[in-house]
mmCIF file of C-alpha atoms and ligand atoms in Angstrom:
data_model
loop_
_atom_site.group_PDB
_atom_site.id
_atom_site.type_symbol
_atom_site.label_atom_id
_atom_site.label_comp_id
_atom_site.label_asym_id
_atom_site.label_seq_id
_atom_site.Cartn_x
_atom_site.Cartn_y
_atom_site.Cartn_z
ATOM 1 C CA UNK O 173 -133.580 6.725 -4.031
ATOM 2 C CA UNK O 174 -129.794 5.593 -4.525
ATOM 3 C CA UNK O 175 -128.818 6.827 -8.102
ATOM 4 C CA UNK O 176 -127.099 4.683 -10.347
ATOM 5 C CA UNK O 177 -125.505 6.830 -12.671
ATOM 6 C CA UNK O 178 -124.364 9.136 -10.168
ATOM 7 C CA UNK O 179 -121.787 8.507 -6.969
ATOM 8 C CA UNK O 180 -122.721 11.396 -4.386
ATOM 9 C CA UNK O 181 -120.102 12.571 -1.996
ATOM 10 C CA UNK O 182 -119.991 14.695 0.800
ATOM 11 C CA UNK O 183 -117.187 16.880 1.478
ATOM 12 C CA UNK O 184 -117.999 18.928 4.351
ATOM 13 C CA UNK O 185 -120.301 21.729 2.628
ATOM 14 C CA UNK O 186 -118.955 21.238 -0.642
ATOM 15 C CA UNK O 187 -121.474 17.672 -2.699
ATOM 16 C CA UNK O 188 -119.048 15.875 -5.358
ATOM 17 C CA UNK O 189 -121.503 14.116 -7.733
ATOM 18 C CA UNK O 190 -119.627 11.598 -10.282
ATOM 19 C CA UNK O 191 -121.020 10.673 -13.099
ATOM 20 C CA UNK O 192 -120.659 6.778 -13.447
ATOM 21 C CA UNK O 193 -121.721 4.905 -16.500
ATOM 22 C CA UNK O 194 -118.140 3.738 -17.137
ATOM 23 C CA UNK O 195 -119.015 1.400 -19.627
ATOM 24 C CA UNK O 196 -120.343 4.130 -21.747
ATOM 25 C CA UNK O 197 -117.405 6.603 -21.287
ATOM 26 C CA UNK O 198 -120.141 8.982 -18.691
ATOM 27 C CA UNK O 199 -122.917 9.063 -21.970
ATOM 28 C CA UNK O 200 -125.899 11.533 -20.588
ATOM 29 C CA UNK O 201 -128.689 9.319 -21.046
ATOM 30 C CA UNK O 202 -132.424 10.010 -19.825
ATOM 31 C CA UNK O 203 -131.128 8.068 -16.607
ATOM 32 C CA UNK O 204 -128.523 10.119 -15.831
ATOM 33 C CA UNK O 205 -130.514 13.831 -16.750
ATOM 34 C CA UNK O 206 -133.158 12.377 -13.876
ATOM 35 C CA UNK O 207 -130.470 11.356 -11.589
ATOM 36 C CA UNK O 208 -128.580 14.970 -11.951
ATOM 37 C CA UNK O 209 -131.800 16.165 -11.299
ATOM 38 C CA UNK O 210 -132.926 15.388 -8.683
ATOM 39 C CA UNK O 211 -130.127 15.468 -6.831
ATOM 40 C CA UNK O 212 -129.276 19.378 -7.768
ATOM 41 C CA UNK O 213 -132.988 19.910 -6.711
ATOM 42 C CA UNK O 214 -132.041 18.187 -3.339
ATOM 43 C CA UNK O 215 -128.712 19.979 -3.014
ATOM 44 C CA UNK O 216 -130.978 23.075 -3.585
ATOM 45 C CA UNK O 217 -132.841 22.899 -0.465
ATOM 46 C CA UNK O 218 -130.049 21.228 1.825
ATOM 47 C CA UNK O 219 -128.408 23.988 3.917
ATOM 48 C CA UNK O 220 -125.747 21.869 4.628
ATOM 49 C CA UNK O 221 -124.845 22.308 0.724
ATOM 50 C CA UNK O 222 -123.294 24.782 -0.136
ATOM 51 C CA UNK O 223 -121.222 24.553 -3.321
ATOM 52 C CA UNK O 224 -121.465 21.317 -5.611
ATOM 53 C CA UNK O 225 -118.208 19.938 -7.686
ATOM 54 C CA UNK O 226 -119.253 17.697 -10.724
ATOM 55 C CA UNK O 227 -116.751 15.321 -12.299
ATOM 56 C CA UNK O 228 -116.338 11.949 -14.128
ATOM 57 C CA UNK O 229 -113.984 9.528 -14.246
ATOM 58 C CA UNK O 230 -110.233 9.886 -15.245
ATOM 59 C CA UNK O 231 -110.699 8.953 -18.710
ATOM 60 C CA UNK O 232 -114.393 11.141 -19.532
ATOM 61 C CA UNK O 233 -116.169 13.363 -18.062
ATOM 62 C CA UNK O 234 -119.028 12.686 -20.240
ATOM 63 C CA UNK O 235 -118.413 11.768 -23.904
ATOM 64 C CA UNK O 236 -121.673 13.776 -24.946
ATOM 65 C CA UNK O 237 -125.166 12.771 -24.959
ATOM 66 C CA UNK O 238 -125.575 8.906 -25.672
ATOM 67 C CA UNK O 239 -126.047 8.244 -29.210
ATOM 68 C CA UNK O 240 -127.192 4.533 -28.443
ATOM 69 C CA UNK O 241 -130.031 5.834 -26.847
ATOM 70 C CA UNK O 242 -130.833 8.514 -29.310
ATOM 71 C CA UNK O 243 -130.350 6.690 -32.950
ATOM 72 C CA UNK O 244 -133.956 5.697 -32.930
ATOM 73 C CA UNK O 245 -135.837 8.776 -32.015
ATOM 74 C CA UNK O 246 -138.062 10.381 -35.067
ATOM 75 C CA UNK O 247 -138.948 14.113 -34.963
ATOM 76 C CA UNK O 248 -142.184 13.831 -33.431
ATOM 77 C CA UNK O 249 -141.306 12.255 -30.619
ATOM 78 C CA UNK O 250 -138.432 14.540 -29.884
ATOM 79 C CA UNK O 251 -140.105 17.477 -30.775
ATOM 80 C CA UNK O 252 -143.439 16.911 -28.790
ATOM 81 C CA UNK O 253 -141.554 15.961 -25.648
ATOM 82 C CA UNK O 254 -139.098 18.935 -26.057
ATOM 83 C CA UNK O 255 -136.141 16.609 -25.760
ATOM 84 C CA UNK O 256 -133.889 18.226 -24.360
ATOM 85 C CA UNK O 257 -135.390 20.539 -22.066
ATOM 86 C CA UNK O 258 -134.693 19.079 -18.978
ATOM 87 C CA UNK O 259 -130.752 20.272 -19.032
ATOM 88 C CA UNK O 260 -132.164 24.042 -18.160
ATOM 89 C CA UNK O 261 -132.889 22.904 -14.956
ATOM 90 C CA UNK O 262 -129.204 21.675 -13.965
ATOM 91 C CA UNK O 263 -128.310 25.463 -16.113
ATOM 92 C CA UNK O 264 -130.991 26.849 -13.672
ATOM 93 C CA UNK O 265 -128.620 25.204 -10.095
ATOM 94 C CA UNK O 266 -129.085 28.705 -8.231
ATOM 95 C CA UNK O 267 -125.582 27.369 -6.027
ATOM 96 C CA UNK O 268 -121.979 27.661 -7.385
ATOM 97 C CA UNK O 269 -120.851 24.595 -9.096
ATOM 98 C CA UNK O 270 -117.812 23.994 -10.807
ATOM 99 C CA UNK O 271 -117.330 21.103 -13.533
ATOM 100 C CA UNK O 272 -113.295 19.061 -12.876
ATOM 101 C CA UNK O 273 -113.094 17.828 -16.367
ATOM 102 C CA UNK O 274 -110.441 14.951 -17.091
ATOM 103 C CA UNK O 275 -110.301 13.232 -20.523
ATOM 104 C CA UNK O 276 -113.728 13.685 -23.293
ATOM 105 C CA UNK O 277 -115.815 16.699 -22.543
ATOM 106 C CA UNK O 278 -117.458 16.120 -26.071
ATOM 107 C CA UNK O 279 -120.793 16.969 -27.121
ATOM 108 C CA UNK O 280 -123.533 17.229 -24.206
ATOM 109 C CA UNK O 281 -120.491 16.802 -22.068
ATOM 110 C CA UNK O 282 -118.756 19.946 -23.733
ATOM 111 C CA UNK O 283 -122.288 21.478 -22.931
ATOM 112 C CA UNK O 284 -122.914 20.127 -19.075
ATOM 113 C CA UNK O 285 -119.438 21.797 -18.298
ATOM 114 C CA UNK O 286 -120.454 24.736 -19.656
ATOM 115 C CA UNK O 287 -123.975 24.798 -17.942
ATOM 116 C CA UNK O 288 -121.511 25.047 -14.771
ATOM 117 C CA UNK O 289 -120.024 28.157 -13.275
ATOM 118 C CA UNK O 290 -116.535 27.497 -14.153
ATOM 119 C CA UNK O 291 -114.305 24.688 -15.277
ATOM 120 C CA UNK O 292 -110.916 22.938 -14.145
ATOM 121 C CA UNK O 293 -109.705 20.723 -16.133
ATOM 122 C CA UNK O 294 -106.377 18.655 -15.968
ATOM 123 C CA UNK O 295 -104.109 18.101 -18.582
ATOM 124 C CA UNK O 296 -105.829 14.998 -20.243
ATOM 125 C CA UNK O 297 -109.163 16.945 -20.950
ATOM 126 C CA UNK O 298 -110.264 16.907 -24.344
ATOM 127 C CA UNK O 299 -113.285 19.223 -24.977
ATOM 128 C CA UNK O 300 -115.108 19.407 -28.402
ATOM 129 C CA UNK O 301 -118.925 19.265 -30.323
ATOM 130 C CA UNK O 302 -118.348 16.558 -32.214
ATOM 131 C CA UNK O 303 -122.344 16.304 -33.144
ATOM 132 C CA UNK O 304 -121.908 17.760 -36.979
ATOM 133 C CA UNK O 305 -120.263 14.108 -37.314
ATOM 134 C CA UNK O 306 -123.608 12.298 -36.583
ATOM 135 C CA UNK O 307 -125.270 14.360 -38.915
ATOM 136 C CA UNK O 308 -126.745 16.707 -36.370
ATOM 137 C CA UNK O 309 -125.607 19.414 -34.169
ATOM 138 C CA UNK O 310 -125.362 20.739 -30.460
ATOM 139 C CA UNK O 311 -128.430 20.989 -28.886
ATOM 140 C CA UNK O 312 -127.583 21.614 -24.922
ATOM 141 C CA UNK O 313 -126.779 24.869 -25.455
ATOM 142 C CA UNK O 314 -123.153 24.224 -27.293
ATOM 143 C CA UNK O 315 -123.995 27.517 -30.302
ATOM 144 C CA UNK O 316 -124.644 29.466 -27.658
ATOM 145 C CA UNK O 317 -122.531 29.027 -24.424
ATOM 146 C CA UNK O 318 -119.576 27.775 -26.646
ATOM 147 C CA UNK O 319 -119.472 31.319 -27.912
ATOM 148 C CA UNK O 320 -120.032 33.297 -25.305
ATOM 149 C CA UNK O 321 -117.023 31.354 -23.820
ATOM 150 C CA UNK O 322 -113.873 31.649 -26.610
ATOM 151 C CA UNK O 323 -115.675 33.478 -29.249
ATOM 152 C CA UNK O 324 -116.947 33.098 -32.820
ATOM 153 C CA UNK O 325 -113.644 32.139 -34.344
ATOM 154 C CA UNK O 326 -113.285 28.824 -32.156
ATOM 155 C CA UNK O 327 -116.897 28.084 -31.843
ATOM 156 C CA UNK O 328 -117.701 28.161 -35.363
ATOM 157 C CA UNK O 329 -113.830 25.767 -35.687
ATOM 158 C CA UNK O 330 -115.535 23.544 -33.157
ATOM 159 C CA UNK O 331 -118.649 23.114 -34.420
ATOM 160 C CA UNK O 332 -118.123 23.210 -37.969
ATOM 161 C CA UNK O 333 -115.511 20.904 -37.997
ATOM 162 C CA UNK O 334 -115.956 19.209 -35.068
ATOM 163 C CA UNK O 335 -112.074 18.765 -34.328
ATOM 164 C CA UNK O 336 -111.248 18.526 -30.366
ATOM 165 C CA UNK O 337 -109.464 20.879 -28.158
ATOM 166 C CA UNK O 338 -106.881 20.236 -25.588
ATOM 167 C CA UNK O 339 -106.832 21.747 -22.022
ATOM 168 C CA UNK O 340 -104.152 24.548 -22.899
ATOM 169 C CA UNK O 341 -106.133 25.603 -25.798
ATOM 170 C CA UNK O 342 -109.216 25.579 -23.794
ATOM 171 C CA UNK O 343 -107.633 27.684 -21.003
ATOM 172 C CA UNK O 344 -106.212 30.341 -23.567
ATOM 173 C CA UNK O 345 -109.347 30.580 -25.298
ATOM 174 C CA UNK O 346 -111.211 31.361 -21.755
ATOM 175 C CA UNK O 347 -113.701 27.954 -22.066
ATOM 176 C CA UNK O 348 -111.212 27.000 -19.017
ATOM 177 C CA UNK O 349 -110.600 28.657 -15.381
ATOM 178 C CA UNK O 350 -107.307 26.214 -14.017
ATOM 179 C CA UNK O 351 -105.539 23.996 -15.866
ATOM 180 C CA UNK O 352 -104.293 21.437 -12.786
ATOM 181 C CA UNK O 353 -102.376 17.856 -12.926
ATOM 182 C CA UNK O 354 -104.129 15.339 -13.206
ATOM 183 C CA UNK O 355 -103.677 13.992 -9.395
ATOM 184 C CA UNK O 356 -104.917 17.688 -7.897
ATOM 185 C CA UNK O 357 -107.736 18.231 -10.108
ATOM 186 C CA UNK O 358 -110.290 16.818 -7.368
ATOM 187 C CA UNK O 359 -108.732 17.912 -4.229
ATOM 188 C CA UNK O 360 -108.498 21.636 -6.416
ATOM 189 C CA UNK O 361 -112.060 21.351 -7.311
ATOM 190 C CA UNK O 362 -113.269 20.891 -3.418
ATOM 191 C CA UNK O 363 -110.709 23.472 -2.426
ATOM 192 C CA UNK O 364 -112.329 26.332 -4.494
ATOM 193 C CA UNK O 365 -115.524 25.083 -3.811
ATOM 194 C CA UNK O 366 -114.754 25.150 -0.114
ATOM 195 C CA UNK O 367 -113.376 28.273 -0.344
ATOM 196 C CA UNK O 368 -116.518 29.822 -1.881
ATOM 197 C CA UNK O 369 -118.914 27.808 0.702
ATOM 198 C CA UNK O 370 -117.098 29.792 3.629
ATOM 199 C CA UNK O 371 -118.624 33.381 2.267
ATOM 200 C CA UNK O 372 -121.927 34.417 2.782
ATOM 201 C CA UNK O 373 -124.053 32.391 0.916
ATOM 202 C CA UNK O 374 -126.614 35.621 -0.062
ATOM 203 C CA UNK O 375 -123.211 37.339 -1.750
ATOM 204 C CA UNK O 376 -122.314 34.014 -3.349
ATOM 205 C CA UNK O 377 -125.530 33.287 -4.834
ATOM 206 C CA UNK O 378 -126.041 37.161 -5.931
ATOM 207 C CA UNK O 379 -122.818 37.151 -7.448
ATOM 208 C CA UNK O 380 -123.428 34.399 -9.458
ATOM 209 C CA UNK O 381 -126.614 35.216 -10.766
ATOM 210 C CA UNK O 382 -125.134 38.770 -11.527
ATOM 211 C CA UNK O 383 -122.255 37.155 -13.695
ATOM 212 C CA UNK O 384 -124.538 34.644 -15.063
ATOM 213 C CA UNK O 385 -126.768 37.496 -16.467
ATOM 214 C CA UNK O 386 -123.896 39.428 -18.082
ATOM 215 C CA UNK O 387 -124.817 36.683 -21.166
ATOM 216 C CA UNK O 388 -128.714 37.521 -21.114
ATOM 217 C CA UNK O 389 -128.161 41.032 -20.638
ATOM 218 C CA UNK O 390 -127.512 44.639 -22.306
ATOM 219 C CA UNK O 391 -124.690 46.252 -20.939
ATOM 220 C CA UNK O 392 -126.910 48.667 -19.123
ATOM 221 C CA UNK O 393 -129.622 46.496 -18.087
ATOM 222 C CA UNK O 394 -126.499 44.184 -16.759
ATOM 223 C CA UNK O 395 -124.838 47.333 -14.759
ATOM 224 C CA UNK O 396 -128.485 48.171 -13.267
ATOM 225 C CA UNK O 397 -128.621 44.838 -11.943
ATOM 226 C CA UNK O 398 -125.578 44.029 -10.227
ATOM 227 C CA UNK O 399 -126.103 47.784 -8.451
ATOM 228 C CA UNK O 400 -129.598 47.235 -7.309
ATOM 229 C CA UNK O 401 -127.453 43.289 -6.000
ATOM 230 C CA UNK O 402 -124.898 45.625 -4.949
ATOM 231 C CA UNK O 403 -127.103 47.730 -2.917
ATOM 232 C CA UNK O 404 -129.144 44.944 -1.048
ATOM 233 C CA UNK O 405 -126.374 43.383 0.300
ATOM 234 C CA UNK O 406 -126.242 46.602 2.455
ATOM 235 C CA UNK O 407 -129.409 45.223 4.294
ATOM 236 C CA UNK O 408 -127.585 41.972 5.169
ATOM 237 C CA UNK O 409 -125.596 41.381 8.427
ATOM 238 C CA UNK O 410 -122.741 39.905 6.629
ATOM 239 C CA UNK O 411 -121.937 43.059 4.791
ATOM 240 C CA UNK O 412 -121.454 44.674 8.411
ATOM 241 C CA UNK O 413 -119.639 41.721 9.747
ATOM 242 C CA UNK O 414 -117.510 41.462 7.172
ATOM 243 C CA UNK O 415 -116.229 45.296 6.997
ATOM 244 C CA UNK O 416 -116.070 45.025 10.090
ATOM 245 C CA UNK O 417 -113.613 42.074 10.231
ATOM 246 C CA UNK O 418 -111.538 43.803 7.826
ATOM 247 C CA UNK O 419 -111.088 46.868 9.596
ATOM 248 C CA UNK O 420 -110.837 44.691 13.266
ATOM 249 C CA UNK O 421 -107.741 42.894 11.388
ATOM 250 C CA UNK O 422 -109.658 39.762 12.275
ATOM 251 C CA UNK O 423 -112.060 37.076 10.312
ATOM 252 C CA UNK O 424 -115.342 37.499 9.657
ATOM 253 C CA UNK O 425 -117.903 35.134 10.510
ATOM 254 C CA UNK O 426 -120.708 35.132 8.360
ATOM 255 C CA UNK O 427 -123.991 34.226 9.548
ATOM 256 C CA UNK O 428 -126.175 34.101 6.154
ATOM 257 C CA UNK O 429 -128.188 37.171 7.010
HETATM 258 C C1 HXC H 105 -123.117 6.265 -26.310
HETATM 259 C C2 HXC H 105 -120.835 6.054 -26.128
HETATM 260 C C3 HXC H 105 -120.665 7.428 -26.365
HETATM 261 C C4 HXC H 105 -121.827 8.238 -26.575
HETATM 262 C C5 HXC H 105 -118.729 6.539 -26.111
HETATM 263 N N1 HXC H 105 -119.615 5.550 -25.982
HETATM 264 N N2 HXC H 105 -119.329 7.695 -26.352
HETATM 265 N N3 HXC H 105 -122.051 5.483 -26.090
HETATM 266 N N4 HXC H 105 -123.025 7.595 -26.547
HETATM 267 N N5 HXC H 105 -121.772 9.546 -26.767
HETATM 268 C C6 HXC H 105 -119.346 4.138 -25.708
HETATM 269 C C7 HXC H 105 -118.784 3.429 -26.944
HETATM 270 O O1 HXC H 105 -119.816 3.076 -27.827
HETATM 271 C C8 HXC H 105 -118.095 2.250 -26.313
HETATM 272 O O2 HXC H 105 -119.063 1.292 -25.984
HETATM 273 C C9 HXC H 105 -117.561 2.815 -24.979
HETATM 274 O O3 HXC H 105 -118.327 4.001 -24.727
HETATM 275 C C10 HXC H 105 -116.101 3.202 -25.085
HETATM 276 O O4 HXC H 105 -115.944 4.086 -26.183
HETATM 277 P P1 HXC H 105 -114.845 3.861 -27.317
HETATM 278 O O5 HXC H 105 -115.309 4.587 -28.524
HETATM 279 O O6 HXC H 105 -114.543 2.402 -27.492
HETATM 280 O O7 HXC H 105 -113.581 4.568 -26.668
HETATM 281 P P2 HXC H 105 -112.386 5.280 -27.422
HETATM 282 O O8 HXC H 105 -111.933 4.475 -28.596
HETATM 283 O O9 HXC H 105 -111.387 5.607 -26.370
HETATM 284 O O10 HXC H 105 -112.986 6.656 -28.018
HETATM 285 C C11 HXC H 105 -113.431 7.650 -27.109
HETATM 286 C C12 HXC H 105 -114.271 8.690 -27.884
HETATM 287 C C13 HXC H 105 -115.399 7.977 -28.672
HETATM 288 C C14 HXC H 105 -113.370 9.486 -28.845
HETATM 289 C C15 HXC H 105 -114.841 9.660 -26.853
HETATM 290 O O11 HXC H 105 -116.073 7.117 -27.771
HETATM 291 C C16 HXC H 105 -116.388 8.897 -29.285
HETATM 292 O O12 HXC H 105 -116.138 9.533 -30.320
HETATM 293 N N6 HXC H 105 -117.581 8.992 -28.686
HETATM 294 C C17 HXC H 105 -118.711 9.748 -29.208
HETATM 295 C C18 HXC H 105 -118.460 11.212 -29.011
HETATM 296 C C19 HXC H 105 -119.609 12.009 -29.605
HETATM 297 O O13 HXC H 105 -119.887 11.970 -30.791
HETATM 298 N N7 HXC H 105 -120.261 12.753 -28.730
HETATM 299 C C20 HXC H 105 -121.384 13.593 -29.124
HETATM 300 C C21 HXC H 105 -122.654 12.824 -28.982
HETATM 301 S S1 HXC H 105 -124.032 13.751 -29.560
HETATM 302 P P3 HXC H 105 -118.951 -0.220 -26.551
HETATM 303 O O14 HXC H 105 -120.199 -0.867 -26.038
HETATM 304 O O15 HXC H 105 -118.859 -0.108 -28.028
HETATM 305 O O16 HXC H 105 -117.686 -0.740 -25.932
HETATM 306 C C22 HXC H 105 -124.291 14.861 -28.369
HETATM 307 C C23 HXC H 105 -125.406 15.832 -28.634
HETATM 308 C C24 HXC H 105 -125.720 16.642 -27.412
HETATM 309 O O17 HXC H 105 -123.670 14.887 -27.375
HETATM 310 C C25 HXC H 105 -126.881 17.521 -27.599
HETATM 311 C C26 HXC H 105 -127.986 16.978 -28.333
HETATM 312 C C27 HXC H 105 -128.515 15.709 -27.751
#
């Protein structure tokens, strides 16, 4: 089915997914957390896919989860339907994706880029967790990702006082890979992800899930897995092909295998 919160584009290997509720500045309602997915859970099985790019619009990415939608729900409800829950399955998007953020990250919109595997933004994006405002507080993962991502010092500034922060201060805190003018920030996005989508997809996908784990992991139970990834790569026809290109002074063509 056509989404309606979502615009789908395909650029070659790389899916662009927009999130389109302008009229509520990209607010993640239940709508949208169907629409998103379903189509990661497409973009899962499609071969053709290979990296996904998820933006907004110029002036929000997503101004956090809607509060419209949300004023009326009592505990029970919430609880016994684990609102919420849903988001670990766009977290769980086994292919690299990287959020382009322009204008509000805020809130769940702070927390979707972060659920991503990196971040541009351009130099109109405003990130924050705004949620100690509406008397409550993050609850897509913005405790825990935010500090994984600058630290205790600006997650506890964020959160506490809820206060935004701009691009530069993103980027120099490490929430944000490339900082990129607003006209680029797309055609940036697509390039990267291109760029990823023409290695072998088995050492993509391994070395995300290795760098992903680095935040569920001991140190030592974080070096034994990326060895044991390390080491099964060596039973994969792109490891020869691409040593081999190397040392042949010519490109590799990987094959998947
Ligand atoms: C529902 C929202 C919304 C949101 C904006 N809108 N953010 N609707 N949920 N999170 C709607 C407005 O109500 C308005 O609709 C329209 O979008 C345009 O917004 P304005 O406020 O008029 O725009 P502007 O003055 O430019 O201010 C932009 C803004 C502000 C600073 C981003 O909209 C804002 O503060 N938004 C809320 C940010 C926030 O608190 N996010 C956290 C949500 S809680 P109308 O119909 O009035 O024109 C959250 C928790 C996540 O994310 C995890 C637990 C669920």
């Amino acid at each position: 089915m056509t989404p309606q919160t979502l615009i789908l584009e395909s650029h070659g290997p790389v899916a662009l997914i927009r999130l389109n509720r302008p009229e509520a500045l990209n607010a993640l309602n239940a709508q949208v957390l169907t629409e998103l997915i379903a189509a990661l859970a497409a973009f899962q099985t499609d071969e053709a896919v290979r990296a996904v790019v998820l933006t907004g619009s110029q002036k929000a990415f997503a101004a956090g989860a809607d509060v419209k939608e949300m004023q009326a729900l009592d505990f029970a409800t919430i609880y016994k339907g684990d609102f919420l829950s849903g988001w670990a399955e766009v977290a769980g998007f086994r292919k690299p994706i990287i959020a382009a953020v322009a204008g509000f990250a805020l809130g769940g919109g702070c927390e979707l880029a972060m659920m991503c595997d990196m971040i541009f933004a351009d130099t109109s994006a405003k990130f924050g967790q705004p949620e100690i405002s509406l008397g409550i507080i993050p609850g897509m993962g913005g405790t825990q990702r935010l500090i994984r991502a600058v630290g205790k010092a600006k997650a506890m500034d964020l959160v506490l006082t809820g206060r935004m922060m701009d691009a530069e201060e993103a980027e120099r805190a490490g929430l944000v890979a490339r900082i990129l003018p607003p006209e680029s920030l797309i055609d940036e996005a697509l390039k990267a992800a291109a760029k990823i989508a023409s290695f072998s997809q088995p050492a993509v996908l391994m070395a995300k899930e290795a760098v992903a784990s680095a935040a569920e992991l001991s140190l030592n139970e974080g070096l034994h897995l990326e060895r044991r990834l390390f080491q099964s790569l060596f039973a994969t026809q792109d490891q020869k092909e691409g040593m081999a290109a190397f040392i042949e002074k010519r490109k590799a063509t990987f094959t998947d295998r």
